[in-house]
XYZ file of C-alpha atoms in Angstrom:
775
model
C 17.664 -21.953 -11.473
C 16.191 -23.999 -14.007
C 12.123 -24.276 -12.882
C 10.983 -27.639 -12.030
C 9.009 -30.284 -14.351
C 5.249 -29.938 -14.269
C 3.491 -32.998 -12.066
C 2.823 -34.500 -15.871
C 6.556 -34.950 -16.475
C 6.015 -33.019 -19.538
C 9.416 -32.134 -21.307
C 9.692 -28.565 -22.534
C 8.676 -28.590 -26.462
C 10.987 -28.545 -28.988
C 12.362 -25.291 -29.700
C 11.091 -23.727 -27.001
C 13.721 -22.060 -24.544
C 13.625 -22.756 -20.448
C 13.630 -20.286 -18.388
C 16.865 -19.119 -16.927
C 17.743 -17.899 -13.407
C 18.618 -14.317 -13.703
C 22.645 -13.557 -13.712
C 22.303 -10.745 -11.842
C 19.683 -8.936 -9.806
C 16.732 -6.683 -12.043
C 14.451 -4.413 -10.321
C 10.424 -5.734 -9.411
C 9.156 -3.653 -12.168
C 11.457 -5.520 -14.488
C 11.246 -8.869 -13.156
C 7.747 -8.630 -12.861
C 7.830 -8.054 -16.883
C 10.534 -11.493 -17.091
C 7.073 -12.844 -15.950
C 5.264 -12.083 -18.361
C 7.442 -13.211 -21.240
C 7.802 -16.579 -19.741
C 3.483 -17.034 -19.013
C 3.861 -16.256 -22.345
C 6.650 -18.510 -24.294
C 4.291 -21.508 -21.893
C 0.773 -21.233 -23.404
C 0.309 -25.471 -21.811
C 0.006 -23.968 -18.715
C -3.774 -22.787 -17.874
C -4.458 -22.074 -14.749
C -4.931 -18.019 -14.247
C -2.863 -17.664 -10.763
C -1.213 -14.073 -9.533
C 1.999 -13.335 -8.481
C 3.623 -14.353 -5.174
C 5.677 -11.147 -4.915
C 3.338 -7.713 -4.732
C 5.237 -4.617 -6.425
C 4.562 -1.975 -4.476
C 7.992 -0.699 -2.310
C 6.074 0.244 1.121
C 3.672 -3.502 -0.206
C 0.581 -0.573 0.265
C -1.439 -1.272 -2.911
C -3.422 2.044 -3.554
C -7.274 2.323 -5.079
C -6.433 2.988 -8.456
C -3.888 0.120 -8.366
C -6.989 -1.913 -7.210
C -9.000 -1.136 -9.436
C -5.892 -2.052 -11.957
C -6.119 -5.362 -10.667
C -10.429 -5.706 -11.306
C -10.289 -3.819 -14.752
C -8.041 -6.830 -15.666
C -9.302 -9.356 -14.774
C -13.048 -8.705 -16.491
C -11.136 -7.181 -20.125
C -8.033 -9.103 -20.371
C -4.833 -7.951 -21.000
C -6.449 -7.043 -25.365
C -8.182 -3.918 -23.735
C -7.025 -3.013 -20.198
C -2.863 -2.852 -19.686
C -1.739 -5.567 -17.163
C -1.753 -3.952 -13.636
C 1.766 -2.496 -12.506
C 2.266 -3.590 -9.356
C 1.275 -7.302 -9.088
C 1.028 -10.398 -11.646
C -2.607 -12.316 -13.271
C -1.420 -15.193 -15.365
C -4.439 -16.677 -17.523
C -6.905 -14.175 -16.539
C -9.050 -15.576 -19.834
C -9.338 -18.154 -16.782
C -10.395 -17.155 -14.218
C -14.388 -18.204 -13.970
C -15.869 -15.051 -12.315
C -14.994 -12.468 -9.052
C -15.650 -12.350 -5.854
C -15.136 -9.234 -3.587
C -15.880 -9.307 0.290
C -15.565 -5.867 1.775
C -15.385 -6.033 5.591
C -16.913 -2.636 5.757
C -15.501 -1.177 9.504
C -12.387 -3.522 10.113
C -8.762 -2.401 9.166
C -5.554 -3.712 9.378
C -4.931 -3.059 13.366
C -8.670 -5.945 13.350
C -6.301 -7.894 11.634
C -3.713 -8.144 13.356
C -5.133 -7.262 16.845
C -7.884 -10.441 16.278
C -4.691 -12.747 14.155
C -5.769 -15.972 16.341
C -9.695 -15.001 15.445
C -9.253 -14.808 11.857
C -7.908 -18.611 11.861
C -9.504 -18.705 8.122
C -8.239 -16.008 6.202
C -4.735 -16.459 6.989
C -3.954 -19.305 6.387
C -6.336 -19.639 3.196
C -5.247 -16.338 1.148
C -1.085 -16.437 1.126
C -1.069 -12.755 -1.029
C -1.365 -9.860 1.496
C -0.903 -6.181 1.393
C -1.784 -2.870 3.443
C -4.231 -0.235 2.059
C -4.481 2.903 2.416
C -6.117 5.071 4.688
C -9.912 5.128 3.791
C -11.837 7.541 1.050
C -15.507 8.905 2.394
C -15.980 6.432 -0.635
C -14.583 3.808 -1.248
C -16.886 1.356 -3.106
C -17.042 4.338 -5.623
C -12.578 3.768 -6.128
C -12.954 0.389 -6.332
C -15.339 -0.486 -8.801
C -16.995 2.920 -9.936
C -20.244 2.337 -6.915
C -21.416 5.791 -6.285
C -23.367 7.166 -3.920
C -26.105 10.014 -4.644
C -25.333 13.361 -5.525
C -27.656 16.633 -5.758
C -26.911 18.574 -8.536
C -29.490 20.743 -8.625
C -30.402 22.175 -11.661
C -27.865 22.871 -13.987
C -29.923 23.773 -17.345
C -28.883 27.127 -18.214
C -25.704 26.378 -16.996
C -22.649 26.359 -20.287
C -20.748 23.218 -19.385
C -17.195 23.879 -19.091
C -17.957 27.543 -17.938
C -18.007 29.495 -14.630
C -21.989 29.605 -13.970
C -23.352 33.248 -14.380
C -24.630 34.306 -11.679
C -28.907 33.856 -13.229
C -27.714 29.975 -13.395
C -26.561 29.576 -10.023
C -28.215 26.456 -8.324
C -29.553 27.091 -4.340
C -27.104 25.744 -1.994
C -26.166 25.651 1.383
C -22.972 27.311 1.647
C -22.216 26.550 5.496
C -21.868 22.546 3.694
C -19.522 23.679 1.414
C -15.955 22.009 2.175
C -14.194 24.811 1.453
C -16.157 27.181 3.801
C -16.446 24.473 6.714
C -12.204 24.082 6.085
C -11.388 27.978 5.242
C -14.449 30.229 6.580
C -16.192 32.095 3.855
C -13.847 35.348 4.133
C -11.027 36.332 1.976
C -8.145 34.222 3.299
C -4.007 34.696 2.931
C -1.367 32.709 1.467
C 0.530 31.284 4.628
C -3.131 30.223 5.375
C -3.146 27.916 2.569
C -0.216 25.816 3.291
C -0.491 22.499 4.428
C 0.381 22.012 7.780
C 2.892 19.205 8.344
C 0.307 16.943 9.711
C -1.699 17.223 6.508
C 1.953 16.672 4.948
C 1.974 14.132 6.822
C -1.358 12.563 6.259
C -1.438 12.873 2.405
C 2.686 11.622 2.332
C 4.139 14.313 1.619
C 7.912 13.691 1.702
C 9.351 14.685 5.350
C 12.762 15.169 6.942
C 13.694 11.945 9.155
C 10.247 10.168 7.273
C 10.674 6.344 6.342
C 12.114 5.657 2.425
C 13.069 9.584 2.220
C 16.536 8.996 4.146
C 17.665 10.247 0.452
C 15.410 12.534 -0.134
C 17.467 16.161 -0.147
C 16.230 19.081 1.307
C 15.618 22.503 -0.636
C 17.125 24.031 2.498
C 14.012 26.979 2.157
C 13.742 27.693 6.149
C 13.167 31.679 5.800
C 10.290 32.753 7.450
C 7.113 32.489 5.081
C 4.772 35.401 4.798
C 1.493 36.283 2.497
C 4.020 38.265 0.797
C 6.221 35.437 -0.180
C 6.867 33.901 -3.640
C 5.290 31.427 -5.397
C 6.671 29.610 -7.431
C 4.175 26.173 -9.791
C 5.677 23.148 -10.102
C 4.764 20.238 -12.272
C 6.766 16.432 -13.257
C 6.495 14.133 -15.746
C 7.795 11.010 -14.846
C 8.322 7.209 -16.186
C 8.312 3.803 -15.031
C 11.767 2.545 -15.212
C 13.058 -1.177 -13.013
C 13.059 0.858 -9.958
C 9.572 1.989 -10.665
C 8.123 5.706 -11.769
C 11.796 8.182 -12.152
C 11.702 12.058 -13.335
C 11.924 12.979 -16.902
C 11.484 16.262 -16.833
C 10.683 19.473 -14.376
C 9.293 22.890 -15.175
C 8.823 25.556 -12.563
C 7.049 28.520 -13.706
C 7.314 31.745 -11.073
C 4.672 34.074 -10.142
C 4.466 36.309 -13.079
C 3.861 33.592 -15.522
C 7.526 33.509 -16.808
C 9.301 29.653 -17.168
C 12.569 29.860 -15.262
C 13.545 26.116 -15.455
C 12.387 23.855 -18.278
C 15.006 20.547 -18.012
C 14.326 16.851 -19.161
C 16.325 14.704 -17.074
C 17.680 10.747 -18.033
C 16.719 8.267 -15.445
C 19.365 6.666 -13.885
C 17.444 2.555 -14.416
C 16.539 1.040 -17.389
C 13.032 2.813 -18.559
C 10.388 0.327 -19.179
C 7.474 2.119 -20.648
C 7.957 6.220 -21.241
C 4.353 6.672 -20.192
C 4.206 9.047 -23.006
C 0.386 9.582 -23.465
C 0.917 11.466 -20.124
C 4.143 13.013 -20.008
C 4.768 13.273 -24.431
C 8.193 11.620 -23.746
C 9.738 9.363 -25.901
C 13.107 7.955 -26.354
C 13.969 10.087 -29.717
C 13.520 13.312 -27.514
C 15.598 11.724 -24.129
C 18.475 9.743 -25.639
C 20.220 12.775 -26.238
C 19.847 13.960 -22.619
C 22.108 14.012 -20.028
C 21.092 15.479 -17.521
C 20.587 13.730 -14.238
C 18.402 14.195 -11.496
C 21.118 15.689 -9.058
C 21.642 18.469 -11.269
C 17.747 19.174 -11.588
C 18.129 18.896 -7.323
C 21.770 21.494 -7.540
C 19.564 23.528 -10.009
C 16.249 23.742 -8.211
C 18.287 24.473 -4.724
C 20.149 27.260 -6.449
C 16.324 28.682 -8.190
C 14.508 28.826 -4.381
C 14.666 31.684 -2.447
C 14.511 31.000 1.333
C 10.875 31.956 1.409
C 9.491 30.034 -1.550
C 6.255 28.272 -1.699
C 5.736 26.032 -4.155
C 2.707 24.978 -5.802
C 1.344 22.151 -7.138
C -1.750 20.013 -8.632
C -1.160 16.058 -6.172
C 2.472 17.644 -5.782
C 3.703 14.332 -2.799
C 3.968 12.850 -6.753
C 6.395 15.829 -7.872
C 8.350 15.753 -4.956
C 9.074 12.127 -4.319
C 10.126 11.904 -8.073
C 12.171 14.701 -7.610
C 13.556 13.163 -4.474
C 13.262 16.243 -2.486
C 11.566 17.874 0.682
C 10.404 21.251 0.721
C 8.194 22.421 3.951
C 5.854 25.339 2.409
C 3.691 23.693 -0.079
C 0.326 24.875 -1.888
C -1.642 21.960 -2.773
C -4.451 22.546 -5.892
C -5.973 19.221 -5.991
C -6.797 20.025 -2.219
C -7.071 23.800 -1.982
C -10.164 23.164 -3.261
C -11.569 21.279 -0.897
C -14.337 18.293 -2.307
C -16.757 16.206 -1.034
C -15.776 13.226 0.570
C -12.512 13.494 0.518
C -12.036 13.278 -3.296
C -10.328 15.754 -6.057
C -10.725 17.427 -8.761
C -8.795 16.867 -11.662
C -6.770 19.874 -13.195
C -8.337 20.035 -16.417
C -11.521 20.082 -14.885
C -10.537 22.856 -12.071
C -8.548 25.006 -15.067
C -12.307 25.424 -17.219
C -14.176 25.702 -14.300
C -12.488 28.209 -12.463
C -10.319 29.743 -15.555
C -12.145 28.874 -18.270
C -9.240 27.312 -19.868
C -8.821 24.321 -22.061
C -5.207 22.325 -20.539
C -4.285 18.586 -21.654
C -6.177 18.578 -24.755
C -5.952 14.740 -26.084
C -5.326 15.944 -29.383
C -2.015 16.972 -28.299
C 0.738 14.270 -27.026
C 0.772 14.014 -23.478
C 0.319 16.803 -21.516
C 2.566 20.270 -20.925
C 4.321 20.430 -18.457
C 4.916 24.249 -18.208
C 1.562 24.324 -18.245
C 0.588 22.232 -15.928
C 2.949 24.689 -13.996
C 1.041 27.535 -14.330
C -2.192 26.813 -14.229
C -2.166 25.262 -10.748
C -0.519 29.112 -10.273
C -2.895 30.768 -10.996
C -5.877 29.242 -9.538
C -4.136 29.463 -6.625
C -3.849 33.150 -6.793
C -7.177 32.904 -8.148
C -8.051 31.813 -4.743
C -6.390 33.811 -2.445
C -8.354 37.276 -4.317
C -11.668 35.761 -4.643
C -11.959 33.971 -1.160
C -14.002 30.922 -0.351
C -16.799 32.325 -1.025
C -17.126 32.849 -4.453
C -15.352 29.511 -5.024
C -18.032 27.984 -2.918
C -20.977 30.213 -4.823
C -19.632 28.355 -8.088
C -20.541 24.802 -6.981
C -17.859 23.166 -7.892
C -18.969 19.611 -6.920
C -22.082 20.110 -8.914
C -20.432 21.184 -12.366
C -18.288 18.181 -11.907
C -21.512 15.694 -11.415
C -22.750 17.381 -14.502
C -19.517 16.517 -16.872
C -19.835 13.021 -15.159
C -23.656 12.929 -16.235
C -22.739 14.020 -19.260
C -19.516 11.968 -19.901
C -22.099 8.833 -18.874
C -23.990 10.184 -22.311
C -21.313 9.278 -24.175
C -20.770 5.486 -23.291
C -17.835 4.085 -25.366
C -19.340 0.976 -27.382
C -16.747 -1.256 -26.756
C -14.126 -2.866 -24.365
C -11.157 -1.202 -26.745
C -12.999 2.180 -26.012
C -12.594 1.568 -22.190
C -9.040 0.945 -22.561
C -8.427 4.200 -23.832
C -10.552 5.756 -21.166
C -8.389 5.050 -18.488
C -10.661 6.808 -15.987
C -13.783 4.001 -16.208
C -14.793 2.703 -13.525
C -15.324 -1.377 -13.520
C -18.888 -1.048 -13.779
C -18.399 0.408 -16.429
C -15.691 -2.056 -17.853
C -18.680 -4.771 -17.307
C -20.644 -2.605 -19.357
C -18.712 -2.163 -22.017
C -18.968 -6.257 -22.245
C -22.669 -6.747 -21.331
C -21.844 -7.436 -18.378
C -23.284 -7.380 -14.961
C -22.229 -6.533 -11.541
C -24.438 -7.968 -8.268
C -24.280 -6.263 -5.470
C -24.597 -7.897 -2.131
C -25.484 -5.334 1.617
C -27.276 -4.706 4.037
C -30.696 -2.559 3.091
C -29.629 0.238 5.650
C -25.987 0.160 2.950
C -27.586 1.246 -0.105
C -29.352 3.976 0.999
C -26.822 6.641 -0.280
C -26.218 4.573 -3.672
C -27.013 5.860 -6.921
C -28.744 3.590 -9.173
C -26.641 1.803 -11.588
C -28.238 -0.317 -14.970
C -26.133 -2.845 -14.838
C -25.959 -3.298 -11.390
C -28.201 -5.778 -9.237
C -28.550 -4.759 -5.754
C -29.772 -7.432 -3.402
C -30.403 -5.277 -0.290
C -30.487 -7.717 3.465
C -31.015 -7.510 6.805
C -28.781 -9.071 8.003
C -24.393 -9.558 7.452
C -26.139 -13.541 7.649
C -28.139 -13.075 4.933
C -26.034 -11.278 3.021
C -24.221 -14.130 3.418
C -26.927 -17.213 2.822
C -27.773 -14.739 -0.477
C -23.926 -14.681 -1.798
C -23.819 -18.772 -1.813
C -26.474 -18.348 -3.914
C -26.381 -15.593 -6.408
C -22.512 -15.564 -6.180
C -22.308 -18.523 -9.336
C -25.461 -16.690 -11.559
C -22.905 -13.471 -11.738
C -19.323 -12.559 -13.424
C -18.316 -10.098 -10.606
C -19.942 -10.544 -7.148
C -19.298 -7.646 -4.462
C -20.560 -8.304 -1.156
C -20.210 -6.311 1.893
C -20.766 -6.665 5.609
C -21.474 -4.198 7.869
C -19.475 -3.973 11.220
C -20.173 -1.621 14.668
C -17.118 1.010 14.504
C -16.215 1.799 18.108
C -14.963 4.501 19.431
C -12.199 6.880 18.742
C -10.810 6.086 21.901
C -11.214 2.480 21.724
C -10.140 2.454 18.409
C -7.030 4.401 19.566
C -6.262 2.181 22.428
C -6.077 -1.078 20.626
C -3.899 0.867 18.207
C -1.606 1.539 20.872
C -1.671 -1.817 23.109
C -1.507 -3.987 19.476
C 2.123 -1.376 18.676
C 3.497 -1.804 22.015
C 2.598 -5.953 21.816
C 5.093 -6.163 19.015
C 7.725 -4.299 20.892
C 7.785 -6.512 23.874
C 7.034 -10.201 22.485
C 10.007 -8.569 20.660
C 11.593 -8.197 23.566
C 13.680 -10.718 24.917
C 15.326 -10.842 29.271
C 18.580 -13.356 29.157
C 21.019 -13.989 32.524
C 21.665 -14.635 34.788
C 25.873 -13.367 34.085
C 28.134 -12.779 36.215
C 29.250 -9.420 37.691
C 32.852 -10.422 35.707
C 31.187 -10.608 32.070
C 32.485 -9.710 28.909
C 30.159 -6.463 28.310
C 31.027 -6.103 24.445
C 31.058 -10.633 23.192
C 27.518 -10.570 24.792
C 26.415 -7.174 23.139
C 28.034 -8.389 20.205
C 26.407 -12.079 20.731
C 22.989 -10.509 21.025
C 23.671 -8.772 17.869
C 24.473 -11.947 15.501
C 20.427 -12.839 15.805
C 19.586 -9.851 13.665
C 18.426 -6.324 14.489
C 18.647 -4.635 18.000
C 17.371 -1.546 18.339
C 17.668 -0.769 21.756
C 20.099 -3.582 24.783
C 20.869 -2.931 27.898
C 21.757 -3.892 31.226
C 19.910 -5.308 34.222
C 20.919 -4.467 37.541
C 17.879 -4.919 39.759
C 18.349 -8.139 40.273
C 21.098 -10.403 42.200
C 23.305 -11.113 39.277
C 23.290 -8.654 35.609
C 20.731 -9.618 33.261
C 20.449 -8.348 29.529
C 17.210 -6.839 27.817
C 17.493 -6.886 23.958
C 14.422 -5.664 22.124
C 14.734 -6.429 18.886
C 13.412 -4.771 14.906
C 12.461 -7.623 14.097
C 9.942 -10.893 15.620
C 12.315 -13.034 14.094
C 15.388 -11.646 15.299
C 13.920 -12.444 19.206
C 12.310 -16.148 18.561
C 15.668 -17.210 17.124
C 17.780 -15.906 19.791
C 15.820 -17.374 22.500
C 15.390 -20.819 20.729
C 19.518 -20.408 20.602
C 20.246 -19.464 23.801
C 17.486 -20.417 26.103
C 18.813 -23.605 28.541
C 22.425 -22.789 27.156
C 25.984 -22.263 28.727
C 27.197 -18.897 28.378
C 30.554 -17.545 30.052
C 30.224 -21.220 32.455
C 26.607 -19.876 33.365
C 23.741 -21.864 32.369
C 21.233 -18.833 30.722
C 17.271 -18.539 30.733
C 16.331 -15.987 27.173
C 12.372 -15.504 27.926
C 10.164 -12.926 26.776
C 8.221 -10.125 29.253
C 5.697 -11.319 30.953
C 2.436 -9.056 30.833
C -0.286 -8.961 29.877
C -0.034 -8.399 26.585
C 2.952 -11.292 25.976
C 0.412 -14.291 27.387
C -0.428 -15.847 24.460
C 3.276 -14.759 22.467
C 3.986 -18.603 21.661
C 0.228 -18.883 20.353
C 1.023 -16.339 18.991
C 4.213 -17.248 17.225
C 3.542 -21.186 15.948
C 0.601 -19.266 13.983
C 2.379 -16.472 12.165
C 4.921 -19.147 11.173
C 2.093 -21.618 9.893
C 0.052 -18.324 7.892
C -0.176 -18.703 4.580
C 2.397 -16.181 2.961
C 5.219 -17.503 5.862
C 4.994 -20.469 4.683
C 7.994 -20.820 2.373
C 9.930 -17.977 4.051
C 13.173 -17.735 5.713
C 14.709 -15.258 7.584
C 18.543 -14.787 8.178
C 20.800 -13.308 10.767
C 24.772 -12.312 9.961
C 23.869 -11.749 5.426
C 26.790 -9.108 3.820
C 26.830 -6.699 1.157
C 27.726 -9.671 -1.519
C 25.472 -11.764 0.288
C 23.050 -11.601 -2.790
C 25.870 -12.169 -5.519
C 27.137 -15.431 -3.753
C 23.575 -16.563 -3.320
C 22.847 -16.340 -7.229
C 26.319 -17.766 -8.649
C 25.379 -20.963 -5.624
C 20.871 -20.682 -7.418
C 21.541 -24.405 -8.753
C 21.403 -25.144 -4.762
C 18.397 -23.034 -3.698
C 15.009 -24.972 -6.026
C 12.061 -22.884 -6.265
C 13.722 -19.534 -4.919
C 11.409 -17.134 -6.061
C 12.831 -14.198 -3.474
C 15.372 -12.294 -2.310
C 13.975 -9.258 0.103
C 16.796 -7.053 1.543
C 15.512 -4.400 4.143
C 17.634 -1.194 4.211
C 18.510 1.486 7.082
C 16.203 3.980 6.878
C 18.251 7.034 7.298
C 21.668 5.285 5.549
C 19.987 3.477 2.762
C 22.252 0.647 3.361
C 21.484 -3.122 3.057
C 20.787 -5.016 6.742
C 22.910 -7.718 7.942
C 19.323 -9.607 7.204
C 17.125 -10.415 5.196
C 13.939 -12.534 4.058
C 14.196 -15.587 1.412
C 11.168 -16.197 -0.030
C 10.446 -20.014 -2.354
C 7.916 -21.663 -3.701
C 7.073 -24.294 -1.417
C 7.828 -25.182 2.630
C 10.242 -27.708 1.737
C 12.150 -25.841 -0.646
C 12.298 -23.350 2.271
C 13.374 -26.697 4.657
C 16.666 -27.688 2.562
C 17.931 -24.259 2.284
C 18.051 -23.330 5.849
C 19.592 -26.556 6.748
C 22.175 -25.263 3.563
C 22.864 -21.973 4.670
C 23.392 -22.462 8.076
C 25.785 -25.707 7.189
C 29.723 -25.069 8.063
C 29.853 -23.388 4.470
C 27.320 -20.370 5.050
C 27.484 -20.053 8.712
C 24.152 -17.905 8.442
C 21.466 -17.968 11.089
C 18.016 -18.727 10.283
C 15.129 -19.813 11.311
C 10.867 -19.651 9.081
C 9.944 -16.132 8.947
C 6.612 -15.106 11.660
C 6.398 -11.561 9.969
C 5.212 -10.530 6.555
C 6.616 -7.378 4.757
C 3.922 -5.425 4.588
C 3.501 -5.701 8.919
C 7.536 -5.613 8.980
C 6.967 -1.958 7.183
C 4.154 -0.759 8.783
C 5.956 -1.459 12.269
C 8.808 -0.178 11.677
C 7.274 3.575 11.521
C 5.991 3.189 15.065
C 5.850 6.194 16.325
C 8.510 6.392 19.679
C 5.611 7.830 21.606
C 3.779 4.900 21.030
C 5.697 2.283 22.983
C 6.593 2.169 26.865
C 9.261 -0.342 28.318
C 8.947 -4.029 29.175
C 6.622 -4.641 31.591
C 4.904 -1.321 32.649
C 0.403 -1.240 32.324
C -1.337 0.648 29.535
C -4.449 0.657 31.119
C -5.543 -1.048 34.383
C -6.366 -4.335 33.582
C -10.046 -5.073 32.732
C -13.333 -5.029 35.067
C -15.291 -8.303 34.993
C -17.928 -6.723 33.621
C -16.105 -5.519 30.945
C -14.533 -8.518 30.333
C -17.394 -10.351 30.017
C -18.355 -7.921 27.335
C -15.299 -9.429 25.068
C -17.587 -12.319 24.854
C -20.221 -10.984 23.407
C -21.174 -11.708 19.693
C -20.615 -7.969 18.192
C -17.493 -7.467 20.150
C -14.681 -7.234 17.370
C -12.876 -10.174 19.074
C -15.977 -12.131 18.333
C -16.595 -10.686 15.105
C -13.252 -11.455 14.091
C -14.105 -15.055 14.477
C -17.530 -15.591 13.804
C -17.516 -14.235 10.525
C -13.687 -15.078 9.404
C -15.745 -18.577 9.477
C -18.295 -17.845 7.986
C -16.544 -16.300 4.494
C -14.634 -19.221 5.038
C -17.196 -21.595 4.133
C -18.746 -19.133 2.078
C -14.909 -19.970 0.236
C -14.530 -23.120 -0.204
C -17.985 -23.760 -2.099
C -16.676 -21.176 -5.105
C -15.660 -22.968 -7.907
C -12.383 -22.577 -9.205
C -10.772 -20.077 -11.131
C -12.795 -17.631 -8.714
C -10.378 -14.016 -7.957
C -11.650 -13.596 -4.251
C -10.702 -10.758 -2.121
C -11.296 -9.838 1.305
C -10.771 -6.112 1.584
C -10.523 -4.357 5.580
C -10.985 -1.006 3.651
C -9.477 0.982 7.235
C -11.463 3.453 8.860
C -11.360 7.094 9.030
C -12.770 9.577 12.257
C -12.048 12.784 14.114
C -8.624 11.256 15.551
C -6.552 9.654 12.927
C -7.216 7.066 10.556
C -5.935 3.552 10.038
C -5.101 2.271 7.102
C -6.572 -0.597 5.295
C -5.721 -4.371 4.530
C -6.357 -7.025 1.815
C -5.875 -10.530 0.960
C -6.638 -12.295 -2.430
C -6.038 -15.227 -3.944
C -7.787 -16.954 -7.167
C -9.508 -20.613 -5.754
C -7.869 -23.857 -6.459
C -4.520 -21.280 -8.879
C -1.313 -22.982 -8.818
C 1.309 -21.863 -6.563
C 3.783 -22.011 -9.090
C 4.961 -18.350 -9.267
C 8.058 -16.866 -11.197
C 11.765 -16.018 -9.355
C 11.919 -12.497 -8.409
C 15.027 -10.582 -6.646
C 13.196 -6.684 -5.024
C 14.988 -5.328 -1.570
């Protein structure tokens, strides 16, 4: 697939190879690397621009990954690694960076009030899901820390436990460890993560999305306070399919290592991550052990009531592709304030008085890390929460951070060698300042920083007015707008109604049909438009009707457009959605979704075979501008589904391809896409209890007083419309080459949390992206 010529009509320079379409499917990371190489071979393309396809498998971008992008935008590839999840070409041509933080809003707000967020959905082509928020979002993203009281730690020796004489005066009842476990000693079973906690912290669980091919350990015995503990640590490398296992170490309770295996990944290795793993090509080349071998070995080693202990153990289990029900995670056992986590290296020094992960060594020692987590768990069980709370770990950590701040790196290169440095510290290393604009009430807990200029305003309106004046003067700006949080009950109800609305607009009623109709033929007909979640015959009417609930909105819309008003089995049928209070505006919603900047160049196809992608690449010359093939898989079987999405450079390229694929040679059914990939990923995880039968009411219609409340300025519906337009006006005033991010951080309460949403783009960026295939 040859790229189109530049608009200037210039031909590629002699001797410079033009990029060809890949001859086979490649993984996301490999395609991304190919994209970087392509850009570096074509220096005449000067405008800074972003990739179209995000490489996160579940479309979720962590706060750390977002920080990667921002640090790269500040320092460039000569100082920091390129972002692992997206492509930013020609960073040196960025003029500045502006981050809008809409505090109090989430992904749910964006899609519940999708029509009101007119500017944001049309202007930003790149959208991604953010995880549930932490208590210190600004610290996670750019390094703006909240104030902490460190107490008098002058007598505390760095890297050791405080003596009785050096204990600080603290209120133990406010310590998060005491709040979770109480002050008395606890047994082993109390330290285990509950199933709800494992779900919250993204541990692999049976029957959950993305875990369909995971292997259970078969440890289903009764766990007691005397159950055996095993320390586990894994090392990974980066392959064309993401992170894969390269080493596993398992340590028994007595400290002996019962398993220490190197593992050869199944896919092509792109980065051995040697600085963390200690693994090199030379070490791994002779290894023949594969993932399935260590899975089999681990299942045989672990007794029925085994408890696995590790630090951020969810990452290790995902690398192993295994499910284990009984876990103690030391990053969560030693609870920290504001949802943050202590590092294993810090806990080892502060609790056990031992040094691990020595920077002079090549990578981490997996056996040492596994043994350390085991010792930390046993220390907790032996001495209890009160003893640990008296150590005041938060104060020790703060002191360590302050001591680290006194040893500032002298330049950007030294910053790059310290991956935990924040965006704020990266800016400081190149002599630049960050501008932070926010309401006065939002800055009371923020600590002062020498290279951050904070402007406190009285209202959101004043924040945007100041932003218009100040943004051109700073290379990096954070603009925070704050919105009133809805009550947990209202948020839960809004979440429920949003999900049910999506189910209802993905449902169609079709009929009437003859009482003697061919039910099998009709089922095949409706399935030809896309994946069906449920299909039932409605007999309440004089003549039978079908109720079909599709998995994706595109399938329902395609069925309506293809069958409504047509003659099926000698009967003219009507195909329509159920009419409820949640679907009254669905025609408008569908039209606006199709016009969404992320969907404009994307088409949906139904009826694709398993060999479709090979045929597509063989005929790639017919599909100019193809950027990505998105091939959804069944969550349980892992098999490719019979539908896909094709993403093109432009709407015209997508329209041309759709005409070809619906023609006599391909005979596929399709239309323009309606659902952004991250939204589809979110909705397919809908729990069954949040669905209702079409037509059943969730709550009674609002009273007149409640309806009038929705028209007030502070209501989320009006706020979305009002502030979306205000941000739009400010965006259009930014200079070309500005990297702009809109972050809805998500919300968190005692009733649960809602994930956030990110939107990003570069003002006046070129729409010319390297192709990529992703499943």
